[in-house]
Structure formats: structure tokens, C-alpha cells
Short mmCIF file of C-alpha atoms in Angstrom, two decimals:
data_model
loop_
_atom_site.label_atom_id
_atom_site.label_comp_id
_atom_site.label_asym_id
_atom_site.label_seq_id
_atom_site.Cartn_x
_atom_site.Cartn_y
_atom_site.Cartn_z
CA UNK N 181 0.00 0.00 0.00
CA UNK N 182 3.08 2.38 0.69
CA UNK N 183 4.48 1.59 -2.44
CA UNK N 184 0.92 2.40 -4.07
CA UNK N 185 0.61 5.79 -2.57
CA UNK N 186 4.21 6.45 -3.51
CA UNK N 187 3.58 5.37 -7.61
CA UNK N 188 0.48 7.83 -6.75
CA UNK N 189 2.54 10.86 -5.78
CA UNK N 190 5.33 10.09 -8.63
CA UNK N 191 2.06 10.90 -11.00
CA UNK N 192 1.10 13.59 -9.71
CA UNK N 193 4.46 15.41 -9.78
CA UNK N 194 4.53 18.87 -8.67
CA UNK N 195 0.57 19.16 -7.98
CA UNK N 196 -0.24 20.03 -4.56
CA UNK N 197 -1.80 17.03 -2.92
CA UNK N 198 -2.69 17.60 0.80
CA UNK N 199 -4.68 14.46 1.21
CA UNK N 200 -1.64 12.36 -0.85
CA UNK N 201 0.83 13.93 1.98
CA UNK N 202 -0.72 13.10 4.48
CA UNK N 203 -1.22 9.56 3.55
CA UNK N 204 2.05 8.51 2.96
CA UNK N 205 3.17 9.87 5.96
CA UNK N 206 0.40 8.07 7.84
CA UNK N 207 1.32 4.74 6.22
CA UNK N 208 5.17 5.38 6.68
CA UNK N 209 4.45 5.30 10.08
CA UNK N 210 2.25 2.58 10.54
CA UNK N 211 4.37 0.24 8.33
CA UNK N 212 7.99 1.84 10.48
CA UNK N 213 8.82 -0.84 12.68
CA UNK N 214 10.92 0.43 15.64
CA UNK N 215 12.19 -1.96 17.36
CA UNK N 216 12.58 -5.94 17.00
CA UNK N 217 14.16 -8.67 19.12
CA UNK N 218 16.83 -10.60 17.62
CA UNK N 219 17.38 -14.53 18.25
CA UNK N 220 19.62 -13.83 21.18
CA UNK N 221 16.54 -11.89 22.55
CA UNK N 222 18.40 -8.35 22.24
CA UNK N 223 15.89 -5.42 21.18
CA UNK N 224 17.48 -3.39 18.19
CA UNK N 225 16.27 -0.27 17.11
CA UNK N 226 18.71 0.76 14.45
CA UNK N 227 17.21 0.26 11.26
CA UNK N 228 19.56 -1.31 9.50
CA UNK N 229 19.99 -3.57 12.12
CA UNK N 230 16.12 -4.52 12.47
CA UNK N 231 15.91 -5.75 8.48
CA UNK N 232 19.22 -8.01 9.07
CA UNK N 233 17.48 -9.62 11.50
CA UNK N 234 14.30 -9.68 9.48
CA UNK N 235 16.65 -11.07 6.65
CA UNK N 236 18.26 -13.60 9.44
CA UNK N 237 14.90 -15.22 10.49
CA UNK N 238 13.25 -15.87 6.96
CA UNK N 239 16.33 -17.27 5.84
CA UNK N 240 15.96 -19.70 8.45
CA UNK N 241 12.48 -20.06 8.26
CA UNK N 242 12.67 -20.96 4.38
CA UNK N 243 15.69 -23.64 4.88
CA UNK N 244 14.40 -26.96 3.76
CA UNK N 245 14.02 -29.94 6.53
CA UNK N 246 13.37 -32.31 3.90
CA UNK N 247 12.91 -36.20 4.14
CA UNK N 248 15.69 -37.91 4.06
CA UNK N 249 14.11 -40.94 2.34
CA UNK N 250 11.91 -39.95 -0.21
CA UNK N 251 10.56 -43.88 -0.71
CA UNK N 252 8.66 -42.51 2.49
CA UNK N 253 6.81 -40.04 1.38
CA UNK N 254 5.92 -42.36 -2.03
CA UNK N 255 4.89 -45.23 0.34
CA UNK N 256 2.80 -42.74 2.63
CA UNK N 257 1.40 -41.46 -0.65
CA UNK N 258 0.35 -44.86 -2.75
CA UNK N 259 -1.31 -45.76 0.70
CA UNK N 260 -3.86 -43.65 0.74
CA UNK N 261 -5.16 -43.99 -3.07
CA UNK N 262 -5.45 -40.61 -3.56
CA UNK N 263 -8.19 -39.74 -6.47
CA UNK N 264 -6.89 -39.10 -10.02
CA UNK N 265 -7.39 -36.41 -12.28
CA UNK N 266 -9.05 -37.46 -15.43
CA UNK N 267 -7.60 -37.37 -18.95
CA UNK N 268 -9.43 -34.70 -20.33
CA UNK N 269 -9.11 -32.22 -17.25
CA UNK N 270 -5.33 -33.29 -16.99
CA UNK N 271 -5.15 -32.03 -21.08
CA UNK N 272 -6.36 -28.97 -20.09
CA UNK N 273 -4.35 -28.34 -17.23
CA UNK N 274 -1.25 -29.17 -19.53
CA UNK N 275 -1.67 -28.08 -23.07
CA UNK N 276 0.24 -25.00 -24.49
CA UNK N 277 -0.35 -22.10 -23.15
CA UNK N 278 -2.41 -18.97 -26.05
CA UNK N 279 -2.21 -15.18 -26.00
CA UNK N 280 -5.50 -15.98 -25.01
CA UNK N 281 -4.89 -17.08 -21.65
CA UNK N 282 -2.19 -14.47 -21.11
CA UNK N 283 -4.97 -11.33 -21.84
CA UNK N 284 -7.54 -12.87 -19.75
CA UNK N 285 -4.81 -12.99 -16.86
CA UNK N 286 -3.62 -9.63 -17.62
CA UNK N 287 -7.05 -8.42 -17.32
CA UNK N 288 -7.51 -9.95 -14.38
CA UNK N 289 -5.20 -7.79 -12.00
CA UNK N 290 -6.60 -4.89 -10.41
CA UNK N 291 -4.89 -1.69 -11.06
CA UNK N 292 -2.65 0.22 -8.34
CA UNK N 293 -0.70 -2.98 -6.60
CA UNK N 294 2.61 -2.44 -5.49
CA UNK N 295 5.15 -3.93 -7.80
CA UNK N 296 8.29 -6.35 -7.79
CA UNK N 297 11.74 -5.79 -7.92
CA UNK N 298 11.53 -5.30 -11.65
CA UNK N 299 9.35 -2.02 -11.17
CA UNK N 300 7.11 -2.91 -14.39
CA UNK N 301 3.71 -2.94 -12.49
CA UNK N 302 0.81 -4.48 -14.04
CA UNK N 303 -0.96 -1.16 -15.38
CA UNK N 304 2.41 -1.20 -17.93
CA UNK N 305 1.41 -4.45 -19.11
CA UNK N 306 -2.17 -3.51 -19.57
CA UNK N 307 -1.68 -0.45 -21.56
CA UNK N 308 0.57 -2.58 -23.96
CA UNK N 309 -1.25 -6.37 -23.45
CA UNK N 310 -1.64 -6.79 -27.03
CA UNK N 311 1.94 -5.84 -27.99
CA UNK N 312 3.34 -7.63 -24.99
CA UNK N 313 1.31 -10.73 -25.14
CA UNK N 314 3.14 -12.16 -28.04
CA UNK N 315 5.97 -11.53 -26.66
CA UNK N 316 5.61 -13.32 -23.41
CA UNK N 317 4.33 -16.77 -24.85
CA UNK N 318 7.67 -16.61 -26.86
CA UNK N 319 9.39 -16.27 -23.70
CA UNK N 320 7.39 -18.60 -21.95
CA UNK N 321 7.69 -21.03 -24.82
CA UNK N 322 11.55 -20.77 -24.49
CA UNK N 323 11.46 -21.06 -20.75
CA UNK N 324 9.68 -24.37 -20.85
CA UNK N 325 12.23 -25.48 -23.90
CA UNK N 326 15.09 -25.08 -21.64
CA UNK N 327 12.97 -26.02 -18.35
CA UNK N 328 14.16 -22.63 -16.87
CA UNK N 329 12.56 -19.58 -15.92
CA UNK N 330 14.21 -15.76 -16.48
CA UNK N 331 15.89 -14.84 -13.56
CA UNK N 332 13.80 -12.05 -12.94
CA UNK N 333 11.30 -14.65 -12.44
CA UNK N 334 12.66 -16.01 -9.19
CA UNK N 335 13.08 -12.33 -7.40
CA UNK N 336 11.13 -10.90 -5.04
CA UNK N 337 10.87 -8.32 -2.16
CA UNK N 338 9.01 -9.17 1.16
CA UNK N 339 6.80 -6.12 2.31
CA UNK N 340 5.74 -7.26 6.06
CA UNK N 341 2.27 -7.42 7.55
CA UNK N 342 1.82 -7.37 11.34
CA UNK N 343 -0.68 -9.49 12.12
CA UNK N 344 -3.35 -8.67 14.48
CA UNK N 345 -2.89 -8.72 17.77
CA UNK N 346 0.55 -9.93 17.82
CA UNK N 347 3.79 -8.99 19.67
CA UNK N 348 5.37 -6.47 16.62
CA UNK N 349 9.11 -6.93 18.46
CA UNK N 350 8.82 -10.33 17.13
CA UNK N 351 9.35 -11.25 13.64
CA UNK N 352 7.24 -14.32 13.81
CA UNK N 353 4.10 -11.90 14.05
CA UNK N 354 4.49 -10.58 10.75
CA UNK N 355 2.86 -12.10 7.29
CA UNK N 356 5.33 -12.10 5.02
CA UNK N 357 3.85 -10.54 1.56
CA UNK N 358 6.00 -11.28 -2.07
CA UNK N 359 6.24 -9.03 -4.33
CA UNK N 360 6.81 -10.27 -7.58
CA UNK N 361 7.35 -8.91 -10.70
CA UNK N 362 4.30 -8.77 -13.13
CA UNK N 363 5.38 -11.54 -15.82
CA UNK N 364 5.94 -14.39 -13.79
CA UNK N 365 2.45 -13.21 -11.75
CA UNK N 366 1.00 -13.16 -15.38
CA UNK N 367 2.04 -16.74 -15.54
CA UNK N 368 1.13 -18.21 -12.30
CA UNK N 369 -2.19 -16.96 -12.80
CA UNK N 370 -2.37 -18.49 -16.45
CA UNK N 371 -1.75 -21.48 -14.25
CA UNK N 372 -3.86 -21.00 -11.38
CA UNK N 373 -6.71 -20.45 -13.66
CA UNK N 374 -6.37 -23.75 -14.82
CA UNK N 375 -6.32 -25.83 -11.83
CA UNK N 376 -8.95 -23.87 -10.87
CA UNK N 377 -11.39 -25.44 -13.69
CA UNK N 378 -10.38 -29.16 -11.73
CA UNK N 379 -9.25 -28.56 -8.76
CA UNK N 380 -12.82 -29.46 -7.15
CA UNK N 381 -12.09 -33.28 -9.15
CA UNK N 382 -9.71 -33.95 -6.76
CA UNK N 383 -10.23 -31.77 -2.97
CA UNK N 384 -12.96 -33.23 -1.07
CA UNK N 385 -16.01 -30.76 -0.28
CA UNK N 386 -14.17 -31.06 3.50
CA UNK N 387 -11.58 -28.23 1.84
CA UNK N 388 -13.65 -24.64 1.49
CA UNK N 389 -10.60 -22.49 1.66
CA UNK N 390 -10.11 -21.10 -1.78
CA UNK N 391 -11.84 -23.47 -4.08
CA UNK N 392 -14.17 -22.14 -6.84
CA UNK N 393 -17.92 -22.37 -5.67
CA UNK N 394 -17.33 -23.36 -2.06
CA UNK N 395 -17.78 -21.17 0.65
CA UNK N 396 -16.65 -21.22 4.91
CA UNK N 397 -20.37 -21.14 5.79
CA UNK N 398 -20.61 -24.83 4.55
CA UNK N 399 -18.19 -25.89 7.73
CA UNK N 400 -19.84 -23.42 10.17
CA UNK N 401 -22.92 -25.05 9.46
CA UNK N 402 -21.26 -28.30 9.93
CA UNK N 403 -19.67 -27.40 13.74
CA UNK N 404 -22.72 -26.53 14.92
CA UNK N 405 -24.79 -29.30 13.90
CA UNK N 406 -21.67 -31.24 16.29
CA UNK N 407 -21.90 -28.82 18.87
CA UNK N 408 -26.15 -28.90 19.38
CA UNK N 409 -26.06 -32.79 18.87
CA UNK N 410 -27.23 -34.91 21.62
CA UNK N 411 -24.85 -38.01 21.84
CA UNK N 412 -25.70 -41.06 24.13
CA UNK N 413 -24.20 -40.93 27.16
CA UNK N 414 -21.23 -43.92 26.09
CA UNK N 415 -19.80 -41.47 23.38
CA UNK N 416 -17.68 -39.36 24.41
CA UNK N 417 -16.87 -36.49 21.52
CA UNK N 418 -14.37 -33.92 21.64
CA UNK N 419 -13.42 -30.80 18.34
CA UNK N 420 -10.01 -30.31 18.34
CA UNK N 421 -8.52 -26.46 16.20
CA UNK N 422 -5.36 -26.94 14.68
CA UNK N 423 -2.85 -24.07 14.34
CA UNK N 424 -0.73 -24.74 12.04
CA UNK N 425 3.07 -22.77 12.48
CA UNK N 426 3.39 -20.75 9.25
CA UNK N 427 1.78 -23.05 7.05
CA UNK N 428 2.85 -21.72 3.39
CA UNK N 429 6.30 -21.19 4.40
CA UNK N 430 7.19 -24.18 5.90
CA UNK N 431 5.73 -26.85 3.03
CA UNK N 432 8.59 -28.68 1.44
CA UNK N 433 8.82 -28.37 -2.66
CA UNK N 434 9.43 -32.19 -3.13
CA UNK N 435 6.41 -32.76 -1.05
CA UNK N 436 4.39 -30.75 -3.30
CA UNK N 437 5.61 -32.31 -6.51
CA UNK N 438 5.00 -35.46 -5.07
CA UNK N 439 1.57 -34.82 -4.38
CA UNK N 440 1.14 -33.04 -7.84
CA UNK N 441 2.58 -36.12 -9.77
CA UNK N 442 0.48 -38.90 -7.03
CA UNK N 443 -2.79 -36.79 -8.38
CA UNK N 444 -1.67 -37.51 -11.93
CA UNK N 445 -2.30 -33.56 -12.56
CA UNK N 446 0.75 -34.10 -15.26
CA UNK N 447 4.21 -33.88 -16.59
CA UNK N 448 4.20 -30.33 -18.18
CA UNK N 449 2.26 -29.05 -15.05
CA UNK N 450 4.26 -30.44 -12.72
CA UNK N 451 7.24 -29.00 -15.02
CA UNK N 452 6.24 -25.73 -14.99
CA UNK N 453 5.67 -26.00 -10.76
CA UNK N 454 9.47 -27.33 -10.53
CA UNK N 455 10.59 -24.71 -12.61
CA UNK N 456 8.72 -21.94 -10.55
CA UNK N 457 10.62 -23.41 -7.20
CA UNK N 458 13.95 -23.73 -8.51
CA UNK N 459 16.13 -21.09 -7.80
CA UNK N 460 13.73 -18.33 -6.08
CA UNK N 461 15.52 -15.28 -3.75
CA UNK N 462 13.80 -12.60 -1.90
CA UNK N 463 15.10 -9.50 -0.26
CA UNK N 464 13.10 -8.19 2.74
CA UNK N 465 11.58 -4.47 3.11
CA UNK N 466 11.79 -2.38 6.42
CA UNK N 467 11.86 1.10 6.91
CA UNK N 468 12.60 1.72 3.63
CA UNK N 469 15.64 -0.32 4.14
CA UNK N 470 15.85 -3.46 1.33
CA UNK N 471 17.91 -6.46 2.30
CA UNK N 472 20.13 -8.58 0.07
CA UNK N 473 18.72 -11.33 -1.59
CA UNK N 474 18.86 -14.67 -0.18
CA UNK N 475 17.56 -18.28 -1.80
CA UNK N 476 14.55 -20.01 -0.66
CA UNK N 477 14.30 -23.74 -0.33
CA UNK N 478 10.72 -24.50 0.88
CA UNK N 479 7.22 -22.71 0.85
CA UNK N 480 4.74 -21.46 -0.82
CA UNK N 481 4.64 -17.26 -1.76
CA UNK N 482 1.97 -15.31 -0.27
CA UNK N 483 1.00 -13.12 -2.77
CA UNK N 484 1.13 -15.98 -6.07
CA UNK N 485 -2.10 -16.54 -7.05
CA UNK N 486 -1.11 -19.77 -7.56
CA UNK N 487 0.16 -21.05 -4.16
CA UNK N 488 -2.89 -21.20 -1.81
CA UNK N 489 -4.53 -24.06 -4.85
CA UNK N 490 -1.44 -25.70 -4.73
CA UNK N 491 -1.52 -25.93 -0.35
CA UNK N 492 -4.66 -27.09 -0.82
CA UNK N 493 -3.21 -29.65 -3.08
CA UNK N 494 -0.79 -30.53 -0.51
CA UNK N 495 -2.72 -30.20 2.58
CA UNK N 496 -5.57 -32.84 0.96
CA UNK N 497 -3.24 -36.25 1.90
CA UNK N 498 -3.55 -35.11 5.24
CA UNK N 499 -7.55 -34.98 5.14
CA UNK N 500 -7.28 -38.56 3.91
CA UNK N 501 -4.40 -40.04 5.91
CA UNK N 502 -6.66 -39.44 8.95
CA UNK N 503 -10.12 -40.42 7.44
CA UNK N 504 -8.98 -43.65 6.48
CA UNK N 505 -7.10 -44.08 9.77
CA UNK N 506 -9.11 -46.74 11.61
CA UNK N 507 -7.89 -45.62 15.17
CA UNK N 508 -9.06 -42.24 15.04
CA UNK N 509 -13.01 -42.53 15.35
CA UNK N 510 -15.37 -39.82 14.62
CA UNK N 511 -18.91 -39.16 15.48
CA UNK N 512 -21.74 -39.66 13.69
CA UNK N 513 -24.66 -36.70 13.18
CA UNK N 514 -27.76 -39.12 12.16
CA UNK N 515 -26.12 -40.98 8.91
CA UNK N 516 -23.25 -38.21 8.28
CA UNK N 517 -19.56 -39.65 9.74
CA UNK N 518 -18.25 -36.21 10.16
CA UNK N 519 -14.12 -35.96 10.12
CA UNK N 520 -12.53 -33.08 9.54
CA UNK N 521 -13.41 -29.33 7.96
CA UNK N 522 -10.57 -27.55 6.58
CA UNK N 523 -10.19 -23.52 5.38
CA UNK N 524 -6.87 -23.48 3.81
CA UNK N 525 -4.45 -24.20 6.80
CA UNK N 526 -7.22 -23.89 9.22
CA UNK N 527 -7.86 -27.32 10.69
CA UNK N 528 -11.09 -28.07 12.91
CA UNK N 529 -11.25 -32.10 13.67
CA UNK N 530 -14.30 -34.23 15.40
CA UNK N 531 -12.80 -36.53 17.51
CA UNK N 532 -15.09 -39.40 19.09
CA UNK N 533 -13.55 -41.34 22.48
CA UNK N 534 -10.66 -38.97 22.05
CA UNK N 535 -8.78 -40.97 24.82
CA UNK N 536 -8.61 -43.58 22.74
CA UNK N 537 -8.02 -41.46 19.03
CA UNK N 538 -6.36 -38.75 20.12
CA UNK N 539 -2.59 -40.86 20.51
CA UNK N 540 -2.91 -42.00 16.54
CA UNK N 541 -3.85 -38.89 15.50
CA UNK N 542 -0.84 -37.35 17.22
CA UNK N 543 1.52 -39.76 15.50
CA UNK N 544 -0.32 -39.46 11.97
CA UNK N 545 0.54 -35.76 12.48
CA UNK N 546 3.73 -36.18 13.19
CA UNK N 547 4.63 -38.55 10.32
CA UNK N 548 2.90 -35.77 7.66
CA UNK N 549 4.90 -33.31 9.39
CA UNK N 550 8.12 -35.26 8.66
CA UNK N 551 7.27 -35.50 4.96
CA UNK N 552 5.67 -32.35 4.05
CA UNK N 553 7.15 -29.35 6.21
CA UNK N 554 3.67 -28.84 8.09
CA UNK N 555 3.84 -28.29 11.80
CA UNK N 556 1.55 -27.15 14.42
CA UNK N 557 1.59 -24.53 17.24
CA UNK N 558 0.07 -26.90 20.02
CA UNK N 559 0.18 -23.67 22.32
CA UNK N 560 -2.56 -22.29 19.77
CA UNK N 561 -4.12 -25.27 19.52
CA UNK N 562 -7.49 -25.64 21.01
CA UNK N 563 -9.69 -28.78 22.26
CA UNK N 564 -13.23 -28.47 23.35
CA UNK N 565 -15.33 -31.03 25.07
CA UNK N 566 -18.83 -31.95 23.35
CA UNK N 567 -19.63 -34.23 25.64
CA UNK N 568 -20.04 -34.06 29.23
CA UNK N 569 -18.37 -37.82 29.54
CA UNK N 570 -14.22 -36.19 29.00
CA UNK N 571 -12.29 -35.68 32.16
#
């Protein structure tokens, strides 16, 4: 939004803008951070020291923890027979990509977003989309030749939200927001709009977070149907709330492909994913301060129209892994068996004799977490009794 309001006053040039003034220097100083606490738990205040430790902690934070036996992860996945995309969806999600596609995604952005590294925003490429269009399926065309992106592709700057109600001298409270530069968001979107047309094929109706034509209300409607039920007095059932620890940033690339190849979306799609994650580097914004670039190994970019379909790609094994889990039992609402709602990341679980299904799940959880990246803040966690019958 700073960076909007600062394009905005570059336009206006030497017109007198009262308003303008005034917000950029309101936003300057809501976006300042002032102080931050560094790993050793020192508070720093001078700038230049606050986005080195920004720069220090998501360098960390996107270091891959891999598994270290990937015939894991393919045994894990065969088990749980995950559904299949069908032929004619999969040629759709992998055929060649038309000037067509790239004007429909071009049209899609809205005006005034702050832009990448590169400094093209997207209004450039909409005042010149049918010149330009051309000209970027050659380059895309060449890309996928040499299975290799431009490097411009795989930079980005970080702008940092503080998220609500969170300590802002940590840097774990802030959502970390890429900027990327317009052609490669003109091509994850090309992409995203695809697995968007089949995505629903293979993401149970459990999944409302970001799927076309599915909305949270669904899931509400589902808790409190739990919540008002009157169970016999032998069941005992329990909802246990999942926070998961910075979900998108912690899920592990070769987890993701994977899952992309185990839900036969494709060779050329799963291409054009492995070529997105191959070499990417961010630099992180503070106080008008810009870091130098570092690599990223794992997780997904907030701000890719593309990333929160594929999490929900990722995230679905889990759904499964613990439906098809004999030990952990569920309750039943008349003849609905009622598992598991998910919104994106957000996890909300019906648990039924949770003495008894609670010590799986724990272990499923931490066997996904091994292969995938995913791990959970238990501290955030929450478990509610149903049932009067739980000590």
C-alpha cells in the first residue's frame, strides 16, 4: 500500500496534494517498525539492524528440513489412493499455453498494486497487453524449452504485515507478503486459472478455503450441527482447532511435486511448478531499508495466485491419511460420519472417544509433518469437550 501511494505521488508530480501527503506519511508510520528482538533476545532499534534480523529469520524459516528418504513419502502417498485427475481435465491443465490465456490474466489484475523488484507494475502491461502478449508466450515457450525460468522470475521483495494482535518486536508476528514482478504473476495466474477449472475433481467438499464455488459457511454449518447434537451418554466427543506454524512457508517443494505427480495432474504441469521453485531469492523491506537477496528452499509465496490451490493440493493427503485411519473414530450426526473441515491451513477435527483417538492422531501428524514441512503450534491449539463424559 506504501508503495501504491508512492507510484500515486510520482504521477502527480509537482501538484499540490494535501490528502496524498498526508497519507504517505500516515502509512510510513504505521508500516515503520521500531524496534525488533533478535534470536539472542536483544531489542534493536537501528534500522539497518532490524531488516538483518528480518533477513536472518526468513532465511531460516525458508531452509528446507526435507525427508531424508523420499521412498517414504511415495509409500505414505500410494497408501492412501489418492483420487486421479481425469484425462481430459489433466489435457487442459497441460496443453500450451495462447495469448488468449495471457490477456484474460492480464485483465484480471486490479490496477494500483505495489510492484516487484523489476518495477514494471501491471498497469504497464495492460496499456501494452496486445503488444506484450506475443511476446511473453515466446518467452514462456523458451522457458519451458530449456525447463528454466528468467531470472527475474525467481526475485522478489518481502513487504511485512503485522498481524493482528501480535507482539510487533517479534518477527514471527508478521505475514510475510512477495512481491513479484508482473510476468511471472501473469504466468502463475495463467496457471492457477487452470487448476482452478479441476481442482474441485480432486479436494474433497471437506476443503472450502479457496476453491471455486465453495464457501466457509458450509463448515460453520457443519460445527454446529456437532456442537447442538445430543450423543448417548457412552460417546464421548471432543473438536479439536489446529494451528498450524506458518503453514505456506514451511511446506517442502518435493512434497508438493509429489503430491502433484500422485494426483496424476501431469508432466508439463508439474514441469512448470518445478521450474517456478527452482532457484527463487527474496530480499526483505523495512523502513525503507531493502535487504540482500537470499535463496529459498521451501514454501509457498503469499501473494502468487497460484500457491494457496497448490496448499490445498498438498494439505488434501492429510484430510485422507486421517479419514482412512481406523484408530481415530469420529462421530456420527444421524447418517453423516463427520471428520474433519478444513479452510486453507485452518484445521477443525471431530474426535469421538478422544482418549482412545487422540494418541494416533498425534503420531499421523507427526509422520505428515516429517514428509511435508507442516507443523503445528500446540500452544494455539485448542480442544473443546462436546460431551459431558471427558475428564
Amino acid at each position: 500500500m506504501l508503495l501504491k501511494v508512492r507510484q500515486k505521488q510520482f504521477e502527480l508530480g509537482d501538484k499540490p496534494d494535501k490528502l496524498l501527503s498526508h497519507q504517505l506519511r500516515g502509512l510510513q508510520a504505521s508500516r515503520a517498525i521500531h524496534k525488533i528482538k533478535n534470536k539472542e533476545g536483544v531489542f534493536l532499534t537501528n534500522p539497518s539492524e532490524i531488516n538483518d534480523t528480518f533477513k536472518d529469520f526468513y532465511k531460516e524459516l525458508y531452509k528446507s528440513k526435507g525427508c531424508s528418504d523420499p521412498s517414504l513419502l511415495t509409500n505414505f502417498l500410494h497408501s492412501l489412493q489418492l483420487p486421479k485427475l481425469g484425462c481430459s481435465e489433466q489435457a487442459a491443465l497441460n496443453a500450451d499455453i495462447t495469448v488468449e490465456e495471457i490477456l484474460d490474466a492480464i485483465k484480471s489484475f486490479p490496477s494500483g498494486k505495489a510492484s516487484g523488484p523489476g518495477g514494471f507494475g501491471i498497469e504497464f502491461y495492460k496499456r501494452f497487453a496486445q503488444t506484450l502478449s506475443p511476446l511473453l508466450l515466446r518467452m514462456f515457450n523458451h522457458s519451458f524449452g530449456e525447463l528454466k525460468l528468467p531470472q527475474s522470475f525467481y526475485e522478489a521483495n518481502i513487504s511485512l504485515i503485522l498481524k493482528k494482535g501480535k507482539e510487533e518486536t517479534d518477527p514471527s508476528s508478521y505475514r510475510p507478503i512477495a512481491l513479484l514482478n508482473s510476468d511471472l504473476k501473469i504466468f502463475t495466474k495463467i496457471l492457477a486459472n487452470r487448476l482452478n477449472n479441476c481442482i474441485q475433481k480432486i479436494i474433497h467438499l471437506d476443503q472450502t478455503g479457496f476453491i471455486p464455488g465453495r464457501f466457509s459457511f458450509f463448515n460453520v454449518r457443519r460445527l454446529m450441527n456437532i456442537l447442538y447434537t445430543r450423543f448417548d451418554s457412552k460417546t464421548s466427543v471432543a473438536i479439536l482447532a489446529l494451528d498450524a506454524e506458518k503453514a505456506f512457508d514451511q511446506i517442502e517443494w518435493d512434497y508438493i511435486l509429489a503430491v502433484i505427480r500422485e494426483f496424476n495432474l501431469g508432466d508439463t504441469f508439474a514441469s512448470w511448478v518445478r521450474m517456478l521453485y527452482a532457484q527463487p531469492r527474496a530480499s526483505v523491506l523495512t523502513n525503507f531499508n531493502r535487504s540482500t537477496q537470499f535463496r529459498l528452499y521451501r514454501g509457498t509465496r503469499q501473494g502468487c495466485s497460484l500457491s494457496p490451490l497448490l496448499f490445498a493440493v498438498a494439505i488434501e493427503p492429510l484430510t485422507l491419511a486421517i479419514k482412512k485411519n481406523p484408530l481415530i473414530l469420529s462421530p456420527n450426526v444421524g447418517r453423516i460420519n463427520h471428520h474433519i473441515s478444513l479452510y486453507a491451513d485452518d484445521i477443525i477435527l471431530y474426535i469421538r472417544n478422544p482418549e482412545q483417538s487422540i494418541p494416533p492422531l498425534l503420531n499421523l501428524l507427526e509422520t505428515f509433518g516429517k514428509l511435508s514441512g507442516y507443523s503445528l503450534n500446540w500452544q494455539k491449539s485448542e480442544f473443546l469437550a462436546v460431551t459431558d463424559n471427558i475428564d
